[in-house]
XYZ file of C-alpha atoms in Angstrom:
683
model
C 0.079 -0.090 -0.115
C 3.016 2.269 0.225
C 5.340 3.860 2.880
C 4.488 7.388 2.323
C 1.383 7.414 4.448
C 0.061 6.037 7.642
C -2.373 3.193 7.273
C -3.405 1.577 10.534
C -6.079 -1.049 12.004
C -8.721 0.041 14.462
C -8.115 -1.161 18.011
C -4.380 -0.749 17.784
C -1.949 2.148 18.866
C 0.383 4.070 16.685
C 3.011 6.535 17.710
C 3.532 10.340 16.862
C 6.529 12.452 17.486
C 5.325 16.317 17.829
C 8.019 19.029 17.593
C 7.476 22.393 19.221
C 9.290 25.804 19.198
C 9.908 25.435 22.975
C 9.900 22.819 25.669
C 6.452 21.171 26.412
C 5.157 21.432 29.832
C 2.647 18.771 31.004
C -0.022 20.411 33.157
C 0.208 24.112 31.790
C 0.335 23.021 27.976
C -3.012 21.625 27.120
C -3.230 19.320 24.031
C -6.494 18.172 22.405
C -6.481 15.919 19.493
C -9.149 15.935 16.976
C -9.834 13.078 14.492
C -12.391 13.511 11.793
C -13.774 11.386 8.815
C -16.611 12.200 6.327
C -18.248 15.154 4.833
C -19.705 16.491 7.992
C -17.967 15.110 11.066
C -19.955 14.951 14.257
C -19.275 13.173 17.606
C -22.837 12.086 17.664
C -22.418 10.108 14.541
C -19.170 8.757 15.503
C -17.391 10.510 12.713
C -15.458 12.964 14.942
C -13.289 12.324 18.164
C -11.721 14.930 20.495
C -9.525 13.451 23.189
C -6.838 14.949 25.483
C -3.324 13.805 26.518
C -3.433 11.503 29.464
C -0.810 9.270 31.416
C -2.830 6.021 30.499
C -5.284 4.580 28.069
C -8.835 4.642 29.180
C -10.235 1.564 27.634
C -11.852 1.155 23.961
C -11.916 4.776 23.423
C -9.919 7.398 21.470
C -6.844 8.069 23.456
C -3.522 9.898 23.413
C -1.315 8.493 26.086
C 2.011 6.860 27.151
C 3.900 10.099 26.199
C 7.584 10.887 26.534
C 8.899 14.597 26.881
C 12.183 15.207 25.065
C 13.309 18.870 25.189
C 11.084 20.495 22.339
C 9.457 17.410 21.314
C 6.750 14.851 22.395
C 6.524 11.222 21.583
C 2.804 10.134 22.136
C 0.797 6.929 21.385
C -2.601 7.214 19.818
C -5.281 4.509 20.133
C -8.194 4.078 18.068
C -11.346 2.082 19.221
C -11.865 -1.348 17.790
C -15.470 -0.389 16.964
C -14.883 3.067 15.209
C -15.815 4.019 11.704
C -13.159 2.999 9.147
C -11.966 5.377 6.379
C -9.527 8.243 5.760
C -9.160 10.632 8.654
C -7.720 14.061 9.159
C -5.762 14.587 12.489
C -5.556 18.057 14.136
C -4.072 19.225 17.461
C -5.342 22.070 19.602
C -2.853 23.687 21.913
C -3.821 26.094 24.699
C -2.458 27.386 28.043
C -4.925 27.920 30.790
C -7.941 30.124 29.763
C -6.073 31.416 26.604
C -7.453 30.786 23.018
C -6.318 27.552 21.428
C -4.250 27.251 18.275
C -5.118 24.578 15.874
C -2.391 22.687 13.840
C -3.130 20.211 11.311
C -0.975 16.985 11.729
C -2.024 15.050 8.690
C -4.094 12.128 7.467
C -4.306 8.486 8.064
C -6.559 5.658 6.933
C -8.294 3.439 9.281
C -9.201 -0.256 8.553
C -10.916 -3.179 10.254
C -8.627 -5.146 12.576
C -9.339 -8.959 12.442
C -6.244 -9.317 14.826
C -8.139 -7.485 17.610
C -10.491 -9.533 19.773
C -12.780 -6.521 20.263
C -13.199 -5.987 16.514
C -16.439 -7.527 14.936
C -14.230 -9.273 12.304
C -11.781 -10.672 14.754
C -10.479 -14.102 13.472
C -8.501 -16.007 16.199
C -5.832 -17.752 13.893
C -2.812 -16.310 12.444
C -2.673 -18.940 9.827
C -6.172 -18.054 8.653
C -5.481 -14.431 8.746
C -2.439 -14.924 6.490
C -4.724 -16.515 4.036
C -7.848 -14.568 4.130
C -6.338 -11.091 4.653
C -2.596 -11.160 3.485
C -2.732 -13.447 0.666
C -2.889 -11.397 -2.524
C -3.496 -14.162 -4.952
C -5.675 -17.338 -5.091
C -7.981 -19.530 -7.133
C -11.585 -19.682 -8.539
C -13.171 -22.832 -9.105
C -15.148 -23.299 -12.334
C -16.371 -25.738 -14.908
C -18.587 -28.526 -13.893
C -19.002 -30.771 -10.940
C -17.189 -33.560 -12.510
C -14.615 -31.338 -14.458
C -13.742 -28.694 -11.920
C -11.000 -26.386 -13.200
C -8.519 -24.232 -11.205
C -8.616 -20.597 -12.217
C -5.657 -18.498 -10.866
C -6.510 -15.013 -9.835
C -4.453 -12.060 -8.834
C -6.429 -10.085 -5.962
C -3.589 -7.457 -5.603
C -5.159 -5.820 -2.387
C -1.980 -4.267 -1.412
C -1.139 -2.604 -4.725
C -0.431 1.106 -4.300
C -3.767 2.702 -5.267
C -6.204 -0.104 -4.473
C -6.932 1.194 -0.909
C -8.004 4.528 -2.263
C -10.239 2.965 -5.056
C -11.986 0.815 -2.440
C -12.923 4.002 -0.407
C -14.037 5.522 -3.907
C -16.370 2.516 -4.289
C -17.991 3.274 -0.867
C -18.354 6.881 -1.748
C -20.167 6.206 -5.103
C -22.811 3.910 -3.493
C -26.496 5.023 -3.527
C -26.427 4.895 0.365
C -23.570 7.701 0.417
C -25.318 9.700 -2.394
C -28.451 9.718 -0.481
C -27.193 10.601 3.018
C -23.447 10.976 3.114
C -23.386 11.717 6.923
C -25.544 8.626 7.820
C -23.495 6.406 5.456
C -20.250 7.490 6.999
C -21.665 7.010 10.599
C -22.522 3.224 9.655
C -19.052 2.322 8.502
C -17.896 0.983 11.647
C -20.192 -2.034 11.008
C -18.862 -4.962 8.743
C -22.491 -6.131 8.025
C -23.278 -2.606 6.447
C -19.943 -2.430 4.684
C -20.555 -5.783 3.081
C -23.953 -4.893 1.887
C -22.583 -1.795 0.302
C -19.702 -3.381 -1.400
C -22.017 -6.346 -2.609
C -24.268 -3.789 -4.396
C -21.190 -1.598 -5.783
C -19.243 -4.438 -7.338
C -22.183 -4.825 -9.988
C -23.552 -1.796 -11.836
C -27.347 -2.656 -12.025
C -28.331 0.272 -9.628
C -25.442 2.572 -9.600
C -22.000 3.374 -10.928
C -20.683 0.074 -9.971
C -17.517 -1.424 -10.677
C -18.565 -4.238 -13.348
C -21.066 -4.641 -15.902
C -22.482 -8.086 -16.284
C -22.745 -9.800 -19.594
C -24.062 -13.301 -19.977
C -24.418 -13.420 -23.684
C -21.663 -14.125 -26.131
C -20.983 -10.696 -27.680
C -18.101 -8.974 -25.703
C -16.955 -6.851 -28.631
C -17.528 -3.576 -26.600
C -15.242 -4.594 -23.661
C -13.338 -7.455 -22.372
C -14.714 -11.226 -22.187
C -15.073 -12.296 -18.611
C -12.671 -15.200 -19.323
C -9.854 -12.821 -20.266
C -9.375 -11.262 -16.844
C -6.244 -12.439 -14.866
C -7.044 -10.264 -11.595
C -8.906 -7.436 -9.805
C -6.182 -4.758 -10.101
C -6.825 -3.927 -13.769
C -10.609 -3.817 -13.320
C -10.483 -1.551 -10.305
C -7.908 0.742 -11.809
C -10.086 1.117 -15.075
C -13.107 1.781 -13.063
C -11.342 4.679 -11.270
C -9.372 6.020 -14.331
C -12.604 6.238 -16.589
C -14.655 8.289 -14.094
C -16.225 5.288 -12.323
C -17.823 3.985 -15.360
C -18.698 0.372 -15.129
C -16.095 -2.039 -16.553
C -17.148 -4.344 -19.268
C -17.601 -7.246 -18.753
C -17.965 -9.612 -15.515
C -19.724 -12.751 -14.676
C -20.007 -14.493 -11.330
C -16.341 -15.477 -10.698
C -15.166 -11.802 -11.558
C -17.748 -10.112 -9.378
C -16.751 -12.397 -6.494
C -12.918 -12.157 -7.076
C -13.194 -8.281 -7.229
C -15.236 -8.214 -4.056
C -12.468 -10.391 -2.256
C -9.835 -7.900 -3.197
C -12.035 -5.047 -1.751
C -12.822 -6.721 1.400
C -9.471 -8.232 2.155
C -8.067 -4.510 1.539
C -10.667 -3.107 3.940
C -9.420 -5.678 6.652
C -12.566 -8.297 6.530
C -11.380 -11.933 6.211
C -12.864 -13.028 2.889
C -12.715 -15.942 0.636
C -14.159 -16.970 -2.630
C -16.476 -19.960 -2.787
C -17.688 -21.930 -5.856
C -21.029 -24.040 -5.835
C -21.598 -26.479 -8.723
C -25.071 -26.726 -10.259
C -26.197 -23.709 -8.266
C -30.032 -22.929 -8.310
C -31.273 -19.518 -9.138
C -34.748 -19.925 -7.658
C -36.632 -16.649 -8.372
C -40.010 -17.576 -7.196
C -38.855 -19.061 -3.796
C -40.649 -22.348 -4.102
C -37.519 -24.507 -3.758
C -37.881 -26.232 -7.103
C -36.246 -25.764 -10.462
C -38.362 -27.142 -13.406
C -36.471 -28.119 -16.686
C -38.139 -29.585 -19.725
C -37.050 -31.872 -22.490
C -39.121 -32.926 -25.542
C -39.548 -36.394 -26.945
C -36.404 -35.837 -29.257
C -34.281 -35.330 -26.129
C -33.763 -31.633 -26.722
C -33.559 -29.427 -23.558
C -36.325 -26.807 -24.010
C -36.038 -23.034 -23.039
C -38.238 -21.916 -20.489
C -40.232 -18.764 -19.774
C -39.536 -18.985 -16.053
C -36.563 -16.988 -14.729
C -35.469 -20.117 -12.546
C -32.166 -21.627 -13.699
C -29.503 -23.973 -12.845
C -25.946 -22.553 -13.235
C -23.212 -25.005 -14.112
C -21.379 -23.130 -11.289
C -21.785 -20.059 -9.327
C -19.293 -18.317 -7.401
C -19.754 -15.987 -4.235
C -17.893 -14.766 -1.320
C -17.798 -15.683 2.365
C -16.660 -12.936 4.884
C -15.842 -13.697 8.454
C -17.614 -11.495 11.195
C -19.705 -11.440 14.331
C -23.480 -11.092 13.672
C -24.754 -8.942 16.632
C -28.132 -8.501 14.491
C -28.772 -12.195 14.896
C -29.486 -14.738 17.773
C -26.453 -16.425 19.261
C -24.739 -19.121 17.234
C -24.589 -17.523 13.725
C -21.134 -15.752 13.803
C -18.449 -16.762 11.550
C -18.573 -17.112 7.739
C -21.303 -15.233 5.940
C -22.390 -15.476 2.369
C -22.077 -12.303 0.289
C -23.031 -12.571 -3.403
C -22.027 -9.429 -5.592
C -23.382 -11.032 -8.727
C -26.811 -9.142 -9.700
C -29.228 -12.023 -9.496
C -32.128 -10.302 -7.479
C -32.806 -7.391 -5.339
C -32.537 -7.026 -1.437
C -34.005 -4.093 0.061
C -34.261 -2.596 -3.296
C -30.745 -3.047 -4.492
C -28.982 -5.720 -6.361
C -26.992 -7.115 -3.519
C -27.040 -10.326 -1.577
C -26.146 -11.165 2.077
C -24.724 -11.393 4.618
C -26.263 -14.765 5.150
C -25.048 -16.978 7.948
C -23.607 -20.151 6.612
C -24.572 -21.958 9.890
C -28.117 -20.599 9.387
C -28.246 -21.835 5.807
C -27.238 -25.317 7.243
C -29.794 -25.382 9.804
C -32.558 -24.006 7.464
C -33.141 -20.980 9.313
C -34.350 -19.169 6.426
C -36.164 -16.409 8.434
C -32.737 -14.889 9.443
C -31.334 -11.791 7.486
C -29.983 -11.229 4.924
C -31.170 -13.050 1.823
C -30.923 -16.366 3.533
C -33.947 -18.102 1.548
C -32.370 -17.268 -1.652
C -28.929 -18.610 -0.689
C -30.419 -21.693 0.940
C -32.422 -22.435 -2.371
C -28.951 -22.006 -4.372
C -27.591 -25.115 -2.610
C -30.642 -27.126 -1.663
C -33.460 -26.590 -4.292
C -35.028 -29.903 -5.818
C -34.748 -30.342 -9.591
C -37.769 -31.660 -11.497
C -37.243 -32.509 -15.082
C -40.352 -32.931 -17.317
C -41.139 -34.422 -20.462
C -42.844 -31.618 -22.531
C -45.209 -32.229 -25.520
C -48.324 -30.809 -27.108
C -47.923 -27.582 -25.312
C -47.901 -28.873 -21.761
C -45.699 -31.089 -19.287
C -46.709 -34.748 -19.675
C -44.850 -36.620 -17.150
C -42.059 -36.239 -14.600
C -38.720 -37.895 -15.912
C -36.696 -37.198 -12.779
C -37.177 -35.752 -9.576
C -33.689 -35.006 -7.895
C -33.438 -34.145 -4.232
C -29.572 -34.086 -4.395
C -28.445 -32.624 -7.678
C -28.074 -29.056 -6.452
C -25.400 -27.415 -4.591
C -22.491 -29.931 -5.602
C -18.863 -29.723 -4.584
C -19.154 -26.471 -2.887
C -15.402 -25.419 -3.071
C -12.778 -22.814 -1.743
C -8.958 -22.863 -1.656
C -7.386 -24.915 1.092
C -5.466 -22.599 3.540
C -1.770 -22.562 2.750
C -2.087 -24.721 -0.258
C -2.948 -24.657 -3.895
C -5.445 -27.451 -3.460
C -9.080 -27.344 -3.422
C -11.335 -27.819 -0.223
C -14.696 -29.292 -0.411
C -16.908 -27.471 2.251
C -20.235 -28.578 1.169
C -20.773 -29.946 4.715
C -20.728 -26.501 6.061
C -23.718 -25.713 4.014
C -25.796 -28.767 4.502
C -26.030 -32.125 6.097
C -25.155 -35.327 3.945
C -27.612 -35.591 1.043
C -30.383 -38.145 1.939
C -29.473 -38.036 5.560
C -32.537 -37.805 8.150
C -30.915 -34.433 9.214
C -30.781 -33.000 5.746
C -34.358 -33.929 4.845
C -35.511 -32.713 8.294
C -33.835 -29.205 7.533
C -35.156 -29.162 4.144
C -38.793 -29.684 5.241
C -38.374 -26.946 7.981
C -36.959 -24.584 5.443
C -39.762 -25.372 2.831
C -42.596 -24.849 5.545
C -41.119 -21.321 6.163
C -40.504 -20.520 2.525
C -43.857 -21.866 1.167
C -46.117 -20.970 4.187
C -47.626 -17.938 2.309
C -48.694 -20.208 -0.499
C -49.491 -23.323 1.478
C -52.966 -23.749 0.630
C -52.006 -24.555 -3.131
C -48.425 -25.756 -3.213
C -47.759 -28.280 -5.892
C -44.240 -28.559 -4.554
C -45.373 -29.764 -1.219
C -47.582 -32.335 -2.882
C -44.439 -33.448 -4.981
C -42.366 -33.844 -1.930
C -44.813 -36.319 -0.509
C -45.542 -38.141 -3.985
C -42.142 -40.064 -4.126
C -41.673 -38.730 -7.761
C -41.820 -40.990 -10.832
C -42.488 -44.702 -10.708
C -39.714 -47.370 -10.953
C -38.324 -47.720 -14.401
C -37.877 -51.230 -16.156
C -34.361 -50.174 -17.205
C -31.215 -48.540 -16.311
C -29.324 -46.282 -18.777
C -25.852 -44.592 -18.314
C -23.728 -42.574 -20.669
C -19.939 -42.804 -20.192
C -16.803 -41.106 -21.930
C -14.701 -43.771 -23.773
C -11.831 -41.480 -23.734
C -10.783 -38.016 -22.474
C -12.719 -35.230 -24.340
C -10.429 -32.923 -26.036
C -11.318 -29.702 -27.918
C -10.779 -30.385 -31.544
C -11.362 -34.218 -31.329
C -14.346 -36.502 -32.149
C -16.149 -37.476 -28.884
C -16.549 -41.119 -28.137
C -19.279 -42.175 -25.749
C -20.712 -45.587 -24.540
C -24.338 -46.211 -23.727
C -24.841 -48.853 -20.912
C -28.274 -50.296 -20.732
C -29.547 -53.110 -18.644
C -32.881 -54.574 -17.607
C -34.085 -54.397 -13.938
C -37.289 -55.922 -12.673
C -40.262 -53.818 -12.074
C -43.927 -54.301 -11.208
C -45.273 -54.171 -14.741
C -42.874 -56.227 -16.708
C -41.378 -58.546 -14.148
C -38.461 -60.121 -15.961
C -39.583 -60.186 -19.591
C -37.624 -58.501 -22.264
C -38.477 -54.736 -23.165
C -37.816 -52.733 -26.322
C -36.548 -49.173 -26.252
C -36.179 -46.476 -28.727
C -33.457 -43.964 -27.539
C -33.466 -40.501 -29.137
C -30.095 -38.700 -28.315
C -29.383 -34.927 -28.712
C -26.358 -32.976 -28.071
C -26.468 -29.232 -27.292
C -23.892 -26.563 -26.338
C -24.385 -25.908 -22.641
C -24.556 -22.276 -21.478
C -23.133 -21.097 -18.152
C -26.603 -20.222 -16.850
C -27.815 -23.661 -17.389
C -29.632 -23.165 -20.720
C -28.637 -24.700 -24.088
C -28.326 -23.894 -27.878
C -30.133 -25.532 -30.686
C -29.104 -29.282 -31.002
C -25.749 -29.720 -32.921
C -25.996 -33.678 -33.160
C -28.952 -36.209 -33.022
C -29.006 -40.025 -33.236
C -31.725 -42.545 -32.532
C -31.036 -46.302 -31.443
C -33.153 -49.185 -30.833
C -32.644 -51.612 -27.999
C -33.971 -54.839 -26.779
C -33.174 -55.630 -23.363
C -33.238 -59.075 -21.849
C -33.110 -59.468 -18.048
C -29.657 -60.351 -16.774
C -27.858 -58.921 -19.768
C -26.206 -55.557 -20.491
C -25.873 -53.771 -23.655
C -22.856 -51.378 -24.544
C -23.390 -49.244 -27.506
C -20.787 -46.816 -28.836
C -21.716 -43.364 -29.896
C -19.702 -40.940 -32.070
C -20.020 -37.176 -31.772
C -17.719 -35.760 -34.765
C -15.772 -32.715 -34.120
C -17.323 -31.135 -37.309
C -20.666 -31.228 -35.553
C -19.612 -28.973 -32.586
C -16.655 -27.083 -34.166
C -18.283 -23.682 -34.337
C -21.194 -24.070 -32.246
C -19.977 -24.201 -28.588
C -19.639 -21.208 -26.063
C -16.096 -20.055 -24.790
C -16.603 -22.639 -21.920
C -16.608 -25.626 -24.371
C -19.324 -27.514 -22.499
C -21.868 -30.003 -24.246
C -24.776 -31.638 -22.815
C -25.910 -34.942 -24.201
C -29.318 -36.180 -23.511
C -31.183 -39.269 -24.248
C -34.931 -40.140 -24.027
C -35.704 -43.633 -23.983
C -39.307 -44.676 -24.606
C -40.685 -47.957 -23.453
C -42.458 -49.239 -26.472
C -44.986 -51.366 -24.562
C -46.149 -48.768 -22.205
C -45.199 -45.325 -23.632
C -43.366 -44.383 -20.483
C -40.050 -42.337 -20.940
C -36.708 -42.507 -19.222
C -33.941 -39.647 -19.406
C -30.117 -40.120 -19.363
C -27.902 -37.254 -19.290
C -24.138 -36.614 -19.801
C -22.247 -33.072 -19.493
C -18.911 -32.929 -21.141
C -16.244 -30.360 -20.510
C -13.586 -30.367 -23.370
C -10.092 -29.951 -22.377
C -8.013 -27.079 -23.844
C -4.408 -27.368 -24.636
C -2.071 -26.927 -21.520
C 0.697 -24.664 -21.154
C 3.796 -24.960 -18.820
C 5.774 -22.152 -17.032
C 9.222 -22.569 -15.678
C 11.615 -20.248 -13.911
C 15.350 -20.444 -14.687
C 16.713 -19.463 -11.265
C 16.276 -18.026 -7.801
C 14.047 -15.029 -7.770
C 15.306 -11.837 -5.998
C 13.904 -8.241 -5.798
C 15.192 -6.067 -8.465
C 17.082 -8.905 -10.332
C 16.043 -10.103 -13.700
C 14.001 -13.469 -13.531
C 13.688 -15.294 -16.831
C 10.311 -17.176 -17.293
C 10.052 -19.768 -20.043
C 6.315 -20.437 -21.071
C 5.605 -23.299 -23.492
C 2.333 -24.043 -25.267
C 1.736 -27.040 -27.573
C -1.374 -26.815 -29.813
C -2.678 -30.324 -29.409
C -5.700 -29.696 -31.531
C -6.374 -30.396 -35.139
C -6.885 -26.822 -36.040
C -4.828 -23.781 -35.764
C -5.161 -21.300 -32.961
C -5.398 -17.883 -34.413
C -4.906 -14.207 -33.192
C -3.204 -15.586 -29.984
C -2.422 -13.012 -27.285
C -0.720 -13.494 -23.975
C -1.093 -11.686 -20.791
C 1.083 -11.995 -17.573
C -0.030 -10.662 -14.295
C 1.161 -11.211 -10.703
C 1.222 -8.828 -7.616
C 4.881 -8.303 -6.404
C 6.155 -9.624 -9.650
C 4.962 -7.302 -12.199
C 3.641 -3.700 -11.994
C 0.416 -4.034 -13.707
C 0.366 -6.500 -16.724
C 2.484 -7.536 -19.660
C 0.824 -8.207 -22.860
C 2.181 -9.865 -26.062
C 0.679 -10.764 -29.411
C 2.078 -14.212 -30.543
C 0.206 -14.692 -33.640
C -1.149 -18.010 -34.919
C -0.115 -21.349 -33.454
C -0.530 -24.066 -36.131
C -2.007 -27.474 -35.114
C 0.388 -29.816 -33.626
C 3.214 -27.060 -33.257
C 4.813 -25.759 -29.977
C 5.603 -22.198 -29.125
C 8.177 -21.260 -26.496
C 8.152 -17.647 -25.039
C 10.842 -16.158 -22.753
C 9.995 -13.152 -20.624
C 12.297 -11.259 -18.075
C 10.528 -10.166 -14.863
C 12.034 -7.899 -12.258
C 10.272 -8.823 -8.818
C 9.159 -5.978 -6.811
C 8.199 -7.498 -3.387
C 9.585 -10.348 -1.211
C 7.687 -13.459 -0.213
C 5.276 -16.031 -1.858
C 4.089 -14.749 -5.135
C 2.005 -16.160 -8.080
C 2.535 -15.458 -11.802
C -0.721 -15.849 -13.779
C -0.408 -16.450 -17.582
C -3.424 -16.374 -19.944
C -3.267 -17.217 -23.610
C -6.294 -16.491 -25.684
C -7.140 -17.085 -29.144
C -10.102 -16.831 -31.536
C -10.825 -20.522 -31.080
C -10.311 -20.820 -27.252
C -10.493 -17.996 -24.914
C -8.949 -19.546 -21.777
C -5.735 -21.272 -21.923
C -4.467 -20.562 -18.517
C -1.531 -21.369 -16.091
C 0.188 -20.235 -13.029
C 3.552 -20.632 -11.299
C 4.225 -20.167 -7.389
C 7.305 -18.130 -6.958
C 9.162 -17.197 -3.869
C 10.947 -13.895 -4.090
C 14.014 -13.328 -1.782
C 15.324 -10.173 -0.595
C 18.152 -8.660 -2.805
C 21.673 -9.791 -1.944
C 24.239 -7.376 -1.549
C 26.505 -7.358 -4.662
C-alpha cells in the first residue's frame, strides 16, 4: 500500500512525534487531538473524536497516552477504538494554555481499517494461519467448470497494490447509500455487515456506478470477455481512471474475485467460494423445473429459474450482533446481480450456519442462498404444449462440490458439509422440510411442490441407462461415448424383455444452465433381456460442434428412452467439458527483488486446427507492476511455441505468476507458477 502515508487498523496504537518551538510542559500546556472522517463530522455520529493527552489509556476509546517529553518534542501513542468508523481521517492538534485561546495545527491524515487481529473487533479471526490466508494472501484460485470437471482458475487479488485502498473508498463513496445521505452512510462504516452490503451492491452496476457490468451473452466486442481477466487490479484501476464508469464485462467469478480484493483490503477476512449446479430460484418455491421434448432436446423456459453450471460468491468472517447467538463466523455475500435485496442488487450477509440449519427467516437473503444449494430439480417431458410426465425428481443434484482454496495450499477444499447435512440423511431432509414450510407458508393452501415432496416422484423404471466417455474429451477431437443399458425388474414387466427407442441430442451448454439448438442427433433401438447388459458406442464428430460451442466448451448429451410397450419415458444425461491445450511455466533461477528473472512459457497446440490471433497476458502482484501483454500470432496445429519473458520482482515473499493465452478459437488457456521472491543480496 506504500510507505508514504499512515495506514493503521482500528483497536491498535500508533506513535507520533510532535516538535514544538519551545519545551512542552505537561499540566500547563493543554493538548487536544481531533480526528475526523466524512463530509460533516460529528461526535454524535461517530465521525469526529476529541481526546486529550493522558498518562494512561482509558479503555476502548480514542486516547492519546504513554507520552515521553524530550526537550522541544513529545513522543505520544494514539489509540483508535476497535468499533470506530473505518476510512480516511484528518488529525488536528489544539494547543492552549490555561484560559487562553487555542491554536489549531493540522497534523496530517491516516487511513483506518478493520482489525481482524483484535479480539474486540467484529471481524476478529483468532488464527494467524487463517489471517495470512484470508487477509494477507494477494492471490488465490477460483473454481469453475462442472461438478465432474472442476478447473482451477488462478486470480491476482492484488489488494496491497499502491492505489487499491483509495479505489476501495471511492467505491464506498459512489454507493447510493452515500449519495442519498453521506453523513448517515459514514456513521455506519464501523459495521462490517453494513460495509459488506454496500460493497456487494457496488461491485455490480445494476443500480449505480458500480465496478462491473455483467454480460451473460456471447458478444463482448464492446469490452473484455469475462474469461480474459487475470485479476482484480486492472478492473479496479480501469473503473477509477475512467470516471467510475462500469468496466465491461463480468460474470460471477469476476464479481466475487473483485469483491474479495476490496474486502481483504478493508480488513475483513474473505474467501471465494464456488458451488456447482447452483440454483437460481426466483419464485422461492425450492424447485427448479427443466423441460425436454421427446427428441431429447432441452427446451428453453419462460420462467426465470435456472441452474448455473457453477456459481461463485464470497464468504466474509464477522460477528453477527443482529442475529441470535450461534450465527457468527462465515457469512455469504454475493455481488452477482441476481435479485434485489431491500431494493438494490446485492445479497447477504447470510450466515452459513443459518443456511445449514434451514433458518431461512434470518437476514439477509438467507432463503435465496438456501435455495441455491438445496433446491430440488424436477425434469419434465414436454409435448403438445404441456408437461406430460416427470422424468426425474432430483433431491440431491443442486449445490454440489461447494469449494474454496485450502488454507496455505494450492489445493481445493470441499466445504459442502458447512452448507448442508449429507444428502439424503435424516438431518438433511428434516432441515429441508423445515425450510420448505417457512418459505412456502404464504402459499401453503395451493403448493404443488409440497404435494410433489410427498409423492415420491416417478414410478420405478424397467431399465437403467448410463452414458460414459470412452476417452478423455479434447476440444478439436471427435467425442467417443458408450451407452450402457440393462434390464431391472419392475412391477409391470417382471423379468420379460423390453424394447426401447432412444433418441439422443447434443447441445452446447451455457453457463446459466440453458442450451443452444441441437448440434447432433441420433436414434437407436434396443431389446433388453433380463440379466444382460448392452454397451453401445456413440460418436459425436468434431465437425458437429466445431463452431457451435460457447467459450466455456461444455456439451450436454441427452437421451430420452421410450418403453415401446407402455409409452413411458426415461432420461439419461451426460455433461462433457472439453479439455483445452495446457501450457507450462518454468523459472530459470532463484527470484530476487530487482534482479532479472527469466520465465519460460511453453504451449503445444494439441488440436487439429490452428489457434489464431493468440495474445498472452502476464500478471502477478509483487512480480509485475500491472500487466505484460504480447501478441503471439497463430499457433499451427501440432506445433509448439516457446516464449521467454524477463521479470523484475518488486516484493519479497510468496508470489504467483498468472499467464493467460487467448485465441479466437479458445479464450482461456491459463496457467500459473508459484514463485518465492527473496530479498536482494548485496553485490
